[in-house]
Amino acid sequence: MVTLSLVHYIFIVMTVLILVFLIFKKEIVIPCVLGILLIGLAYTGNVVSSVQILNNAIITSNGELFGIMLVIALVTALSKAMHTVGIDELMIRPVRKIIKKPTGAFWGIGLCMLIVSWLIWPSPAVVLIGALLLPVAGRVGLPAIWAAVAMNIFGHGMGLSSDFFIQGAPAITAASADIPVTSVISASFPLWLVMSVTVAAVSFFMMRRDMKKNRPSGETEITSDYAASEIRQPLLSRVLAVVVTATFAAIIIAMVTLDIQGGDATALVAGAALLLTCVITIAGSGFQAALSDAVDYLKEGFVFSVRIFAPVLVIAAFFFLGSEDYAVAILGEGAPAILSDISYFISAHVPVNNVFCVIIEILVGIITGLDGSGFSGLPLVGSIAGTFSATAGLDTAPLAALGQLTTVWVGGGTIIPWGVVPVAAICGISPAELARKNMIPVLTGIVVTGIAALFLI
C-alpha cells in the first residue's frame, strides 16, 4: 500500500496553488521556486541542502530542455537569414494563393501539423510547419496565438496521442496493460476521434469568438518579422528558396525512410538549420560580410530562445520533481516517485465500478502528465487499466486507451506551460498564454471522451 509523506502533500498543495495562479493569469515562477525549496527542506531537513537543491533542479531542467532551446535558436537564426534575402517571401507566395482567410490558415496549419507529426513526431514538425506556414498565417490575419493553438492541438494532441504510424505510445500502454498493441490502437480510435473532434471544434469556436471581439494584444499579434521582405536579388533568392525547400523535403524523406524519430529527428532539423543559415548568409552577403552576419543571426536566435525559455526552466524544475528519474537526479538516491505514488494512492482508495474507473484513469493521466512528458505516465495508466479490468470485469483496451489519450494530451504539450514551449517559441508568444487558450478545449474534450468511454468499457 502506497503512503504519502510530507513531500507528497507539499507537491500537491503547491501544484494546486500554481494552477490557481495560472487560471488567474499570474506568473508562476515564484510559487515554483517556493515549491522546490519546501520539498527540498522536507526531504533533507537541511536549509543549506534545500537551497542547493533549488540550483540542482534548475540545472536538471536546463539539461532536459536545452535541446529544444537549441533548435529554436538555430531555426530562428535561419528565419532571420531567410528574411534578409527575401527567401521567406518567395516560399509563401504559392501557399498564400491557397490559404486566403484566417479560418483556412487555422485548418491548414492544423492538418499539415497532424500529418507531419504522424510521420516524423511533433517536435520537428513544429519547426518545419512553423517555418513554412506561420508567415502565411500572418499575412491572412490569423493571430499568432491561434496559429499556435492549431499547431498544438493537431500535433501534440491529435498526432501524438494516436501515434498510429510510429506506434510508440500504444506499444508502451499495451505492454504495461498486458494486451496486444493492435487492441489498444483499435480501442483508441473511436475515443481519439471523439477527443479530436471536440477539441478542434471548441478551439475553432473560441477563435472565431476571439477574433470577432477584435481586441489585439501583444499575445495575439503576429510579430513584425512576418512583414514582406525586400527581394534585392531575385535570381539568388529563387535559387536559395529551392535549396531550402529541397532540404526540408529531404529531411522529411530521410526521417520516414531511415526511421529517424524524436530527439534524433529534432537534431537533424537543428543541424540542417545551422548549415542553411551559413549557406544563405554567404550567398547573400559574400564570405567576408557573412563572417559577422552569421554571428549576428545566431545571437538573435539565442536571445529569442533564452527569453522564451528563462521562466520555463524554473517552472519545469518544480514539476520534474514529480518524476522519479528526475527526482533522483535532483534530490539524490531514494527520492520518491511523487506523481506515481499519488496516482497509486488515489486508485487504491476509490470504489471499483465503471464510472469511478473512468474517473481515476483520467485523473491518473492528468497527474502523471504534469511532468510535461506525454509518455512517462503511460506504463502507469496501462497497469491501472489492467488492474481495474481484472477486479471489475471491464474491457482493458478502451480503458487503457482512455488513459493514454489523457496522459498524452495533458503532458505531451497542450495545457502544460512547460510542455508548449516549442510551439510558443516558434510563434513568439507566451507559453502560459498558449496553455490557457488550450485549457478549455482540451479539458472539454477529456470530459466528453470520458463519457464516451463509459459506453465502450
Short mmCIF file of C-alpha atoms in Angstrom, two decimals:
data_model
loop_
_atom_site.label_atom_id
_atom_site.label_comp_id
_atom_site.label_asym_id
_atom_site.label_seq_id
_atom_site.Cartn_x
_atom_site.Cartn_y
_atom_site.Cartn_z
CA MET A 1 0.00 0.00 0.00
CA VAL A 2 1.42 3.38 -1.03
CA THR A 3 1.56 6.01 1.74
CA LEU A 4 2.04 9.70 1.20
CA SER A 5 4.71 11.68 3.03
CA LEU A 6 5.12 15.40 3.75
CA VAL A 7 6.95 15.72 0.40
CA HIS A 8 3.89 14.40 -1.45
CA TYR A 9 1.50 16.75 0.34
CA ILE A 10 3.72 19.77 -0.34
CA PHE A 11 3.81 18.84 -4.02
CA ILE A 12 0.01 18.53 -4.13
CA VAL A 13 -0.61 21.85 -2.36
CA MET A 14 1.93 23.75 -4.47
CA THR A 15 0.58 22.22 -7.68
CA VAL A 16 -2.95 23.37 -6.82
CA LEU A 17 -1.60 26.82 -5.94
CA ILE A 18 0.30 27.03 -9.22
CA LEU A 19 -2.77 26.02 -11.21
CA VAL A 20 -4.81 28.71 -9.43
CA PHE A 21 -2.17 31.29 -10.38
CA LEU A 22 -2.37 30.12 -13.99
CA ILE A 23 -6.17 30.37 -14.04
CA PHE A 24 -5.95 33.97 -12.83
CA LYS A 25 -3.27 34.73 -15.45
CA LYS A 26 -0.46 35.29 -12.96
CA GLU A 27 3.17 34.34 -13.43
CA ILE A 28 4.18 31.19 -11.55
CA VAL A 29 7.96 31.36 -11.22
CA ILE A 30 7.94 32.43 -7.55
CA PRO A 31 5.44 29.70 -6.47
CA CYS A 32 7.60 27.12 -8.29
CA VAL A 33 10.75 28.35 -6.53
CA LEU A 34 8.93 28.15 -3.20
CA GLY A 35 7.70 24.65 -4.02
CA ILE A 36 11.18 23.35 -4.83
CA LEU A 37 12.58 24.94 -1.68
CA LEU A 38 9.88 23.44 0.57
CA ILE A 39 10.21 19.98 -0.96
CA GLY A 40 13.97 20.13 -0.58
CA LEU A 41 13.60 21.19 3.05
CA ALA A 42 11.03 18.47 3.79
CA TYR A 43 13.18 15.80 2.15
CA THR A 44 16.58 16.75 3.61
CA GLY A 45 15.66 18.66 6.75
CA ASN A 46 18.57 20.95 5.96
CA VAL A 47 18.28 24.60 4.87
CA VAL A 48 21.62 24.63 3.07
CA SER A 49 20.83 21.44 1.17
CA SER A 50 17.39 22.73 0.17
CA VAL A 51 18.98 25.86 -1.36
CA GLN A 52 21.44 23.65 -3.23
CA ILE A 53 18.52 21.50 -4.43
CA LEU A 54 16.93 24.62 -5.90
CA ASN A 55 20.02 25.13 -8.03
CA ASN A 56 20.27 21.43 -8.92
CA ALA A 57 16.64 21.37 -10.03
CA ILE A 58 17.17 24.22 -12.48
CA ILE A 59 20.36 22.63 -13.81
CA THR A 60 18.49 19.35 -14.37
CA SER A 61 15.68 21.24 -16.07
CA ASN A 62 18.17 23.01 -18.32
CA GLY A 63 19.76 19.71 -19.28
CA GLU A 64 16.39 18.32 -20.31
CA LEU A 65 15.22 21.41 -22.21
CA PHE A 66 18.46 22.64 -23.76
CA GLY A 67 17.98 20.54 -26.89
CA ILE A 68 14.68 22.28 -27.57
CA MET A 69 16.22 25.68 -26.75
CA LEU A 70 18.99 25.00 -29.25
CA VAL A 71 16.76 24.00 -32.15
CA ILE A 72 14.51 27.03 -31.58
CA ALA A 73 17.57 29.31 -31.55
CA LEU A 74 19.00 27.80 -34.74
CA VAL A 75 15.71 27.87 -36.63
CA THR A 76 15.16 31.48 -35.55
CA ALA A 77 18.64 32.34 -36.87
CA LEU A 78 17.72 30.64 -40.15
CA SER A 79 14.48 32.61 -40.40
CA LYS A 80 16.41 35.86 -39.89
CA ALA A 81 18.83 34.95 -42.67
CA MET A 82 16.00 33.93 -44.99
CA HIS A 83 14.11 37.14 -44.27
CA THR A 84 17.13 39.29 -45.11
CA VAL A 85 17.49 37.72 -48.56
CA GLY A 86 13.73 37.53 -49.17
CA ILE A 87 13.53 33.73 -49.33
CA ASP A 88 10.57 33.55 -46.97
CA GLU A 89 8.58 35.89 -49.21
CA LEU A 90 9.14 33.66 -52.25
CA MET A 91 8.35 30.44 -50.39
CA ILE A 92 5.00 31.56 -49.04
CA ARG A 93 3.64 33.02 -52.29
CA PRO A 94 2.27 29.66 -53.60
CA VAL A 95 0.71 28.80 -50.23
CA ARG A 96 -0.81 32.25 -49.94
CA LYS A 97 -2.78 31.60 -53.12
CA ILE A 98 -4.45 28.61 -51.43
CA ILE A 99 -4.86 29.97 -47.89
CA LYS A 100 -6.63 33.33 -48.10
CA LYS A 101 -8.55 33.59 -44.82
CA PRO A 102 -7.74 33.13 -41.12
CA THR A 103 -10.05 30.10 -40.89
CA GLY A 104 -8.25 28.45 -43.79
CA ALA A 105 -4.92 29.16 -42.13
CA PHE A 106 -6.14 27.59 -38.86
CA TRP A 107 -7.26 24.35 -40.51
CA GLY A 108 -4.38 24.32 -43.00
CA ILE A 109 -1.73 24.64 -40.31
CA GLY A 110 -3.52 22.07 -38.15
CA LEU A 111 -3.93 19.38 -40.80
CA CYS A 112 -0.35 19.80 -42.06
CA MET A 113 0.87 19.56 -38.47
CA LEU A 114 -1.16 16.39 -37.89
CA ILE A 115 0.16 14.62 -40.99
CA VAL A 116 3.80 15.57 -40.41
CA SER A 117 3.53 14.67 -36.71
CA TRP A 118 2.26 11.20 -37.60
CA LEU A 119 5.26 10.68 -39.85
CA ILE A 120 8.18 12.26 -38.00
CA TRP A 121 6.99 13.34 -34.49
CA PRO A 122 5.56 16.70 -33.30
CA SER A 123 8.79 18.41 -32.19
CA PRO A 124 10.49 18.52 -35.59
CA ALA A 125 7.09 19.07 -37.20
CA VAL A 126 6.72 22.29 -35.19
CA VAL A 127 9.91 23.63 -36.70
CA LEU A 128 9.08 22.65 -40.28
CA ILE A 129 5.44 23.77 -40.25
CA GLY A 130 6.26 26.92 -38.33
CA ALA A 131 8.93 27.99 -40.79
CA LEU A 132 6.72 27.42 -43.84
CA LEU A 133 3.18 28.33 -42.77
CA LEU A 134 3.41 30.92 -39.97
CA PRO A 135 4.25 33.73 -42.39
CA VAL A 136 1.14 32.80 -44.38
CA ALA A 137 -0.96 32.92 -41.21
CA GLY A 138 0.35 36.39 -40.51
CA ARG A 139 -0.49 37.66 -43.99
CA VAL A 140 -4.10 36.42 -43.93
CA GLY A 141 -4.77 37.77 -40.45
CA LEU A 142 -4.64 34.68 -38.22
CA PRO A 143 -3.35 35.82 -34.81
CA ALA A 144 -0.15 34.11 -33.67
CA ILE A 145 -1.86 32.69 -30.58
CA TRP A 146 -4.41 30.80 -32.68
CA ALA A 147 -1.78 29.58 -35.11
CA ALA A 148 -0.02 28.17 -32.04
CA VAL A 149 -3.25 26.57 -30.78
CA ALA A 150 -3.71 24.85 -34.15
CA MET A 151 -0.15 23.52 -34.08
CA ASN A 152 -0.59 22.29 -30.51
CA ILE A 153 -3.93 20.53 -30.69
CA PHE A 154 -3.31 18.90 -34.06
CA GLY A 155 0.33 17.97 -33.46
CA HIS A 156 0.98 17.36 -29.76
CA GLY A 157 -2.67 16.46 -29.16
CA MET A 158 -4.18 14.53 -32.06
CA GLY A 159 -0.91 13.37 -33.62
CA LEU A 160 0.99 12.29 -30.51
CA SER A 161 -1.98 10.75 -28.69
CA SER A 162 -2.90 8.50 -31.63
CA ASP A 163 0.60 7.66 -32.91
CA PHE A 164 -0.89 5.29 -35.49
CA PHE A 165 2.26 5.07 -37.63
CA ILE A 166 5.26 5.07 -35.27
CA GLN A 167 3.17 3.35 -32.53
CA GLY A 168 5.44 4.33 -29.66
CA ALA A 169 2.66 5.37 -27.27
CA PRO A 170 0.31 2.40 -27.80
CA ALA A 171 3.24 -0.02 -27.54
CA ILE A 172 4.11 1.25 -24.05
CA THR A 173 0.47 1.30 -22.94
CA ALA A 174 -0.20 -2.19 -24.29
CA ALA A 175 2.90 -3.69 -22.68
CA SER A 176 2.00 -2.37 -19.22
CA ALA A 177 -1.64 -3.48 -19.61
CA ASP A 178 -0.53 -6.90 -20.89
CA ILE A 179 -2.62 -6.74 -24.08
CA PRO A 180 -1.69 -6.63 -27.80
CA VAL A 181 -0.73 -3.29 -29.37
CA THR A 182 -3.42 -3.77 -32.01
CA SER A 183 -6.05 -3.93 -29.26
CA VAL A 184 -5.01 -0.55 -27.87
CA ILE A 185 -4.91 1.03 -31.33
CA SER A 186 -8.35 -0.36 -32.27
CA ALA A 187 -9.90 0.70 -28.97
CA SER A 188 -8.28 4.14 -29.06
CA PHE A 189 -9.59 5.14 -32.49
CA PRO A 190 -13.22 5.97 -31.52
CA LEU A 191 -12.06 7.72 -28.34
CA TRP A 192 -9.36 9.58 -30.27
CA LEU A 193 -11.95 10.67 -32.82
CA VAL A 194 -14.31 11.97 -30.14
CA MET A 195 -11.47 13.80 -28.39
CA SER A 196 -10.06 15.28 -31.59
CA VAL A 197 -13.37 16.50 -33.00
CA THR A 198 -14.41 18.01 -29.66
CA VAL A 199 -11.13 19.85 -29.06
CA ALA A 200 -10.87 21.11 -32.65
CA ALA A 201 -14.49 22.31 -32.69
CA VAL A 202 -14.25 24.12 -29.35
CA SER A 203 -10.92 25.70 -30.32
CA PHE A 204 -12.32 26.89 -33.65
CA PHE A 205 -15.40 28.35 -31.97
CA MET A 206 -13.22 30.16 -29.42
CA MET A 207 -11.00 31.51 -32.21
CA ARG A 208 -13.97 32.89 -34.13
CA ARG A 209 -15.38 34.50 -30.99
CA ASP A 210 -12.00 35.94 -30.04
CA MET A 211 -11.43 37.44 -33.50
CA LYS A 212 -14.91 38.97 -33.59
CA LYS A 213 -14.10 40.87 -30.42
CA ASN A 214 -11.19 42.40 -32.37
CA ARG A 215 -9.10 43.15 -29.33
CA PRO A 216 -5.47 42.77 -30.43
CA SER A 217 -2.82 42.44 -27.77
CA GLY A 218 0.85 41.57 -27.50
CA GLU A 219 -0.11 37.92 -27.14
CA THR A 220 -2.25 37.74 -30.27
CA GLU A 221 -0.47 39.98 -32.75
CA ILE A 222 1.67 38.40 -35.43
CA THR A 223 5.12 39.85 -34.97
CA SER A 224 6.64 42.28 -37.44
CA ASP A 225 9.02 39.58 -38.68
CA TYR A 226 6.22 38.40 -40.95
CA ALA A 227 6.11 41.67 -42.88
CA ALA A 228 7.02 41.32 -46.53
CA SER A 229 10.79 41.30 -47.04
CA GLU A 230 12.54 43.09 -49.86
CA ILE A 231 13.85 40.82 -52.62
CA ARG A 232 17.02 42.56 -53.77
CA GLN A 233 18.45 39.68 -55.77
CA PRO A 234 15.51 37.81 -57.34
CA LEU A 235 17.55 35.08 -59.06
CA LEU A 236 19.64 34.33 -55.97
CA SER A 237 16.54 34.34 -53.76
CA ARG A 238 14.79 31.86 -56.07
CA VAL A 239 17.78 29.51 -56.07
CA LEU A 240 18.11 29.65 -52.29
CA ALA A 241 14.36 29.15 -51.85
CA VAL A 242 14.64 25.96 -53.90
CA VAL A 243 17.63 24.87 -51.79
CA VAL A 244 15.75 25.44 -48.51
CA THR A 245 12.58 23.70 -49.76
CA ALA A 246 14.57 20.76 -51.12
CA THR A 247 16.47 20.46 -47.85
CA PHE A 248 13.31 20.33 -45.76
CA ALA A 249 11.78 17.82 -48.17
CA ALA A 250 14.91 15.67 -47.97
CA ILE A 251 14.79 15.83 -44.16
CA ILE A 252 11.21 14.54 -44.10
CA ILE A 253 12.05 11.75 -46.56
CA ALA A 254 15.11 10.77 -44.52
CA MET A 255 13.11 10.72 -41.28
CA VAL A 256 10.47 8.45 -42.78
CA THR A 257 12.74 6.09 -44.74
CA LEU A 258 15.51 5.85 -42.12
CA ASP A 259 13.11 5.74 -39.16
CA ILE A 260 14.63 8.83 -37.55
CA GLN A 261 12.40 9.87 -34.63
CA GLY A 262 12.20 12.03 -31.53
CA GLY A 263 15.42 13.72 -30.47
CA ASP A 264 17.34 12.40 -33.44
CA ALA A 265 14.81 13.97 -35.81
CA THR A 266 14.99 17.28 -33.97
CA ALA A 267 18.79 17.17 -34.09
CA LEU A 268 18.66 16.65 -37.86
CA VAL A 269 16.45 19.71 -38.27
CA ALA A 270 18.69 21.81 -35.99
CA GLY A 271 21.88 20.82 -37.78
CA ALA A 272 20.35 21.49 -41.18
CA ALA A 273 19.11 24.89 -39.97
CA LEU A 274 22.61 25.90 -38.92
CA LEU A 275 24.12 24.79 -42.24
CA LEU A 276 21.43 26.60 -44.23
CA THR A 277 21.98 29.76 -42.20
CA CYS A 278 25.68 29.72 -43.15
CA VAL A 279 24.97 28.95 -46.82
CA ILE A 280 22.31 31.66 -47.15
CA THR A 281 24.43 34.25 -45.35
CA ILE A 282 27.49 33.57 -47.51
CA ALA A 283 25.45 33.60 -50.73
CA GLY A 284 23.57 36.75 -49.79
CA SER A 285 26.31 38.84 -48.16
CA GLY A 286 29.56 37.44 -49.51
CA PHE A 287 32.07 35.45 -47.45
CA GLN A 288 33.72 38.36 -45.67
CA ALA A 289 30.48 40.03 -44.56
CA ALA A 290 28.97 36.64 -43.73
CA LEU A 291 31.62 36.06 -41.05
CA SER A 292 29.98 38.74 -38.91
CA ASP A 293 26.40 38.50 -40.22
CA ALA A 294 26.13 34.81 -39.29
CA VAL A 295 27.18 35.65 -35.73
CA ASP A 296 24.50 38.35 -35.55
CA TYR A 297 21.83 35.89 -36.70
CA LEU A 298 22.93 33.32 -34.11
CA LYS A 299 22.89 35.95 -31.36
CA GLU A 300 19.37 36.98 -32.32
CA GLY A 301 18.29 33.35 -32.35
CA PHE A 302 19.73 32.55 -28.92
CA VAL A 303 18.46 35.80 -27.35
CA PHE A 304 14.97 34.96 -28.60
CA SER A 305 15.19 31.37 -27.34
CA VAL A 306 16.55 32.27 -23.91
CA ARG A 307 13.91 34.98 -23.48
CA ILE A 308 11.18 32.39 -24.05
CA PHE A 309 12.76 29.60 -22.00
CA ALA A 310 14.11 31.51 -18.98
CA PRO A 311 10.96 31.25 -16.83
CA VAL A 312 10.16 27.78 -18.18
CA LEU A 313 13.42 26.36 -16.79
CA VAL A 314 12.29 27.24 -13.26
CA ILE A 315 8.70 26.11 -13.77
CA ALA A 316 9.73 22.78 -15.28
CA ALA A 317 12.25 22.26 -12.46
CA PHE A 318 9.40 22.04 -9.93
CA PHE A 319 7.31 19.60 -11.93
CA PHE A 320 10.30 17.45 -12.83
CA LEU A 321 10.47 16.67 -9.12
CA GLY A 322 7.32 14.62 -9.64
CA SER A 323 9.11 12.16 -11.90
CA GLU A 324 11.22 9.51 -10.16
CA ASP A 325 14.13 9.72 -12.61
CA TYR A 326 14.42 13.50 -12.31
CA ALA A 327 13.77 13.44 -8.56
CA VAL A 328 16.75 11.13 -8.06
CA ALA A 329 18.95 13.49 -10.06
CA ILE A 330 17.75 16.49 -8.01
CA LEU A 331 17.15 15.12 -4.51
CA GLY A 332 19.50 12.15 -4.55
CA GLU A 333 19.16 8.38 -4.27
CA GLY A 334 15.98 7.16 -2.64
CA ALA A 335 13.91 10.11 -3.80
CA PRO A 336 10.19 9.30 -4.03
CA ALA A 337 8.29 8.93 -7.32
CA ILE A 338 5.84 11.64 -6.26
CA LEU A 339 3.40 11.61 -9.19
CA SER A 340 3.29 7.82 -9.40
CA ASP A 341 2.80 7.49 -5.65
CA ILE A 342 -0.08 9.98 -5.70
CA SER A 343 -1.70 8.16 -8.61
CA TYR A 344 -1.44 4.74 -6.97
CA PHE A 345 -2.76 6.18 -3.70
CA ILE A 346 -5.84 7.58 -5.45
CA SER A 347 -6.51 4.38 -7.39
CA ALA A 348 -6.31 2.32 -4.18
CA HIS A 349 -8.83 4.44 -2.28
CA VAL A 350 -11.83 4.61 -4.61
CA PRO A 351 -14.78 2.26 -5.27
CA VAL A 352 -14.29 -0.03 -8.27
CA ASN A 353 -17.09 0.48 -10.82
CA ASN A 354 -17.36 1.79 -14.38
CA VAL A 355 -17.73 5.45 -13.51
CA PHE A 356 -15.00 5.56 -10.89
CA CYS A 357 -12.62 3.53 -13.05
CA VAL A 358 -13.02 6.05 -15.87
CA ILE A 359 -12.60 8.99 -13.49
CA ILE A 360 -9.49 7.52 -11.88
CA GLU A 361 -7.95 6.63 -15.25
CA ILE A 362 -8.45 10.25 -16.35
CA LEU A 363 -7.12 11.68 -13.07
CA VAL A 364 -4.05 9.46 -13.19
CA GLY A 365 -3.45 10.52 -16.79
CA ILE A 366 -3.69 14.20 -15.83
CA ILE A 367 -1.49 13.83 -12.76
CA THR A 368 1.25 11.86 -14.50
CA GLY A 369 1.14 14.34 -17.38
CA LEU A 370 2.09 17.21 -15.08
CA ASP A 371 5.79 16.48 -15.56
CA GLY A 372 5.43 17.67 -19.17
CA SER A 373 6.22 14.30 -20.71
CA GLY A 374 3.48 12.67 -22.74
CA PHE A 375 4.98 9.21 -22.28
CA SER A 376 6.22 8.92 -18.69
CA GLY A 377 2.73 8.14 -17.37
CA LEU A 378 1.83 5.51 -19.97
CA PRO A 379 3.15 2.49 -18.02
CA LEU A 380 1.13 3.61 -15.01
CA VAL A 381 -2.19 4.16 -16.82
CA GLY A 382 -1.72 0.85 -18.65
CA SER A 383 -1.09 -1.11 -15.47
CA ILE A 384 -4.01 0.56 -13.65
CA ALA A 385 -6.29 -0.27 -16.58
CA GLY A 386 -5.19 -3.91 -16.32
CA THR A 387 -5.80 -3.95 -12.57
CA PHE A 388 -9.25 -2.36 -12.82
CA SER A 389 -10.23 -4.73 -15.63
CA ALA A 390 -9.27 -7.76 -13.57
CA THR A 391 -11.15 -6.60 -10.46
CA ALA A 392 -14.25 -5.12 -12.10
CA GLY A 393 -14.52 -7.26 -15.24
CA LEU A 394 -14.09 -4.28 -17.59
CA ASP A 395 -12.63 -4.26 -21.10
CA THR A 396 -8.94 -3.46 -20.67
CA ALA A 397 -8.22 -1.97 -24.12
CA PRO A 398 -10.59 1.05 -24.13
CA LEU A 399 -9.76 1.85 -20.51
CA ALA A 400 -6.03 1.79 -21.28
CA ALA A 401 -6.65 3.82 -24.44
CA LEU A 402 -8.51 6.44 -22.40
CA GLY A 403 -5.55 6.72 -20.03
CA GLN A 404 -3.17 7.00 -22.97
CA LEU A 405 -5.18 9.78 -24.60
CA THR A 406 -5.46 11.76 -21.36
CA THR A 407 -1.79 11.40 -20.45
CA VAL A 408 -0.52 12.45 -23.87
CA TRP A 409 -2.95 15.33 -24.37
CA VAL A 410 -2.04 16.78 -20.96
CA GLY A 411 1.67 16.01 -20.77
CA GLY A 412 2.54 15.87 -24.46
CA GLY A 413 2.33 19.59 -24.95
CA THR A 414 -1.14 21.19 -24.90
CA ILE A 415 -2.11 22.52 -21.46
CA ILE A 416 1.16 22.37 -19.52
CA PRO A 417 3.10 25.66 -19.97
CA TRP A 418 6.49 23.92 -19.85
CA GLY A 419 5.26 21.45 -22.49
CA VAL A 420 4.03 24.00 -25.05
CA VAL A 421 7.31 25.93 -25.18
CA PRO A 422 8.47 24.77 -28.65
CA VAL A 423 5.25 25.96 -30.30
CA ALA A 424 5.12 29.14 -28.22
CA ALA A 425 8.72 29.94 -29.11
CA ILE A 426 8.21 29.41 -32.85
CA CYS A 427 5.11 31.63 -32.75
CA GLY A 428 6.71 34.25 -30.50
CA ILE A 429 4.08 34.15 -27.75
CA SER A 430 3.93 33.37 -24.02
CA PRO A 431 3.80 29.65 -23.13
CA ALA A 432 1.43 30.41 -20.23
CA GLU A 433 -0.98 32.26 -22.53
CA LEU A 434 -0.93 29.39 -25.04
CA ALA A 435 -1.61 26.86 -22.28
CA ARG A 436 -4.58 28.94 -21.11
CA LYS A 437 -6.04 29.08 -24.62
CA ASN A 438 -5.71 25.31 -24.92
CA MET A 439 -7.10 24.51 -21.48
CA ILE A 440 -10.85 24.88 -22.11
CA PRO A 441 -10.90 22.89 -25.38
CA VAL A 442 -8.69 20.11 -24.02
CA LEU A 443 -10.50 19.72 -20.69
CA THR A 444 -13.83 19.76 -22.53
CA GLY A 445 -12.51 17.04 -24.84
CA ILE A 446 -11.36 14.92 -21.89
CA VAL A 447 -14.78 15.12 -20.22
CA VAL A 448 -16.65 14.23 -23.43
CA THR A 449 -14.21 11.40 -24.20
CA GLY A 450 -14.57 10.05 -20.66
CA ILE A 451 -18.37 9.91 -21.12
CA ALA A 452 -17.88 8.11 -24.45
CA ALA A 453 -15.55 5.62 -22.76
CA LEU A 454 -18.33 4.56 -20.39
CA PHE A 455 -20.16 3.01 -23.36
CA LEU A 456 -17.07 1.08 -24.51
CA ILE A 457 -15.67 -0.48 -21.35
#
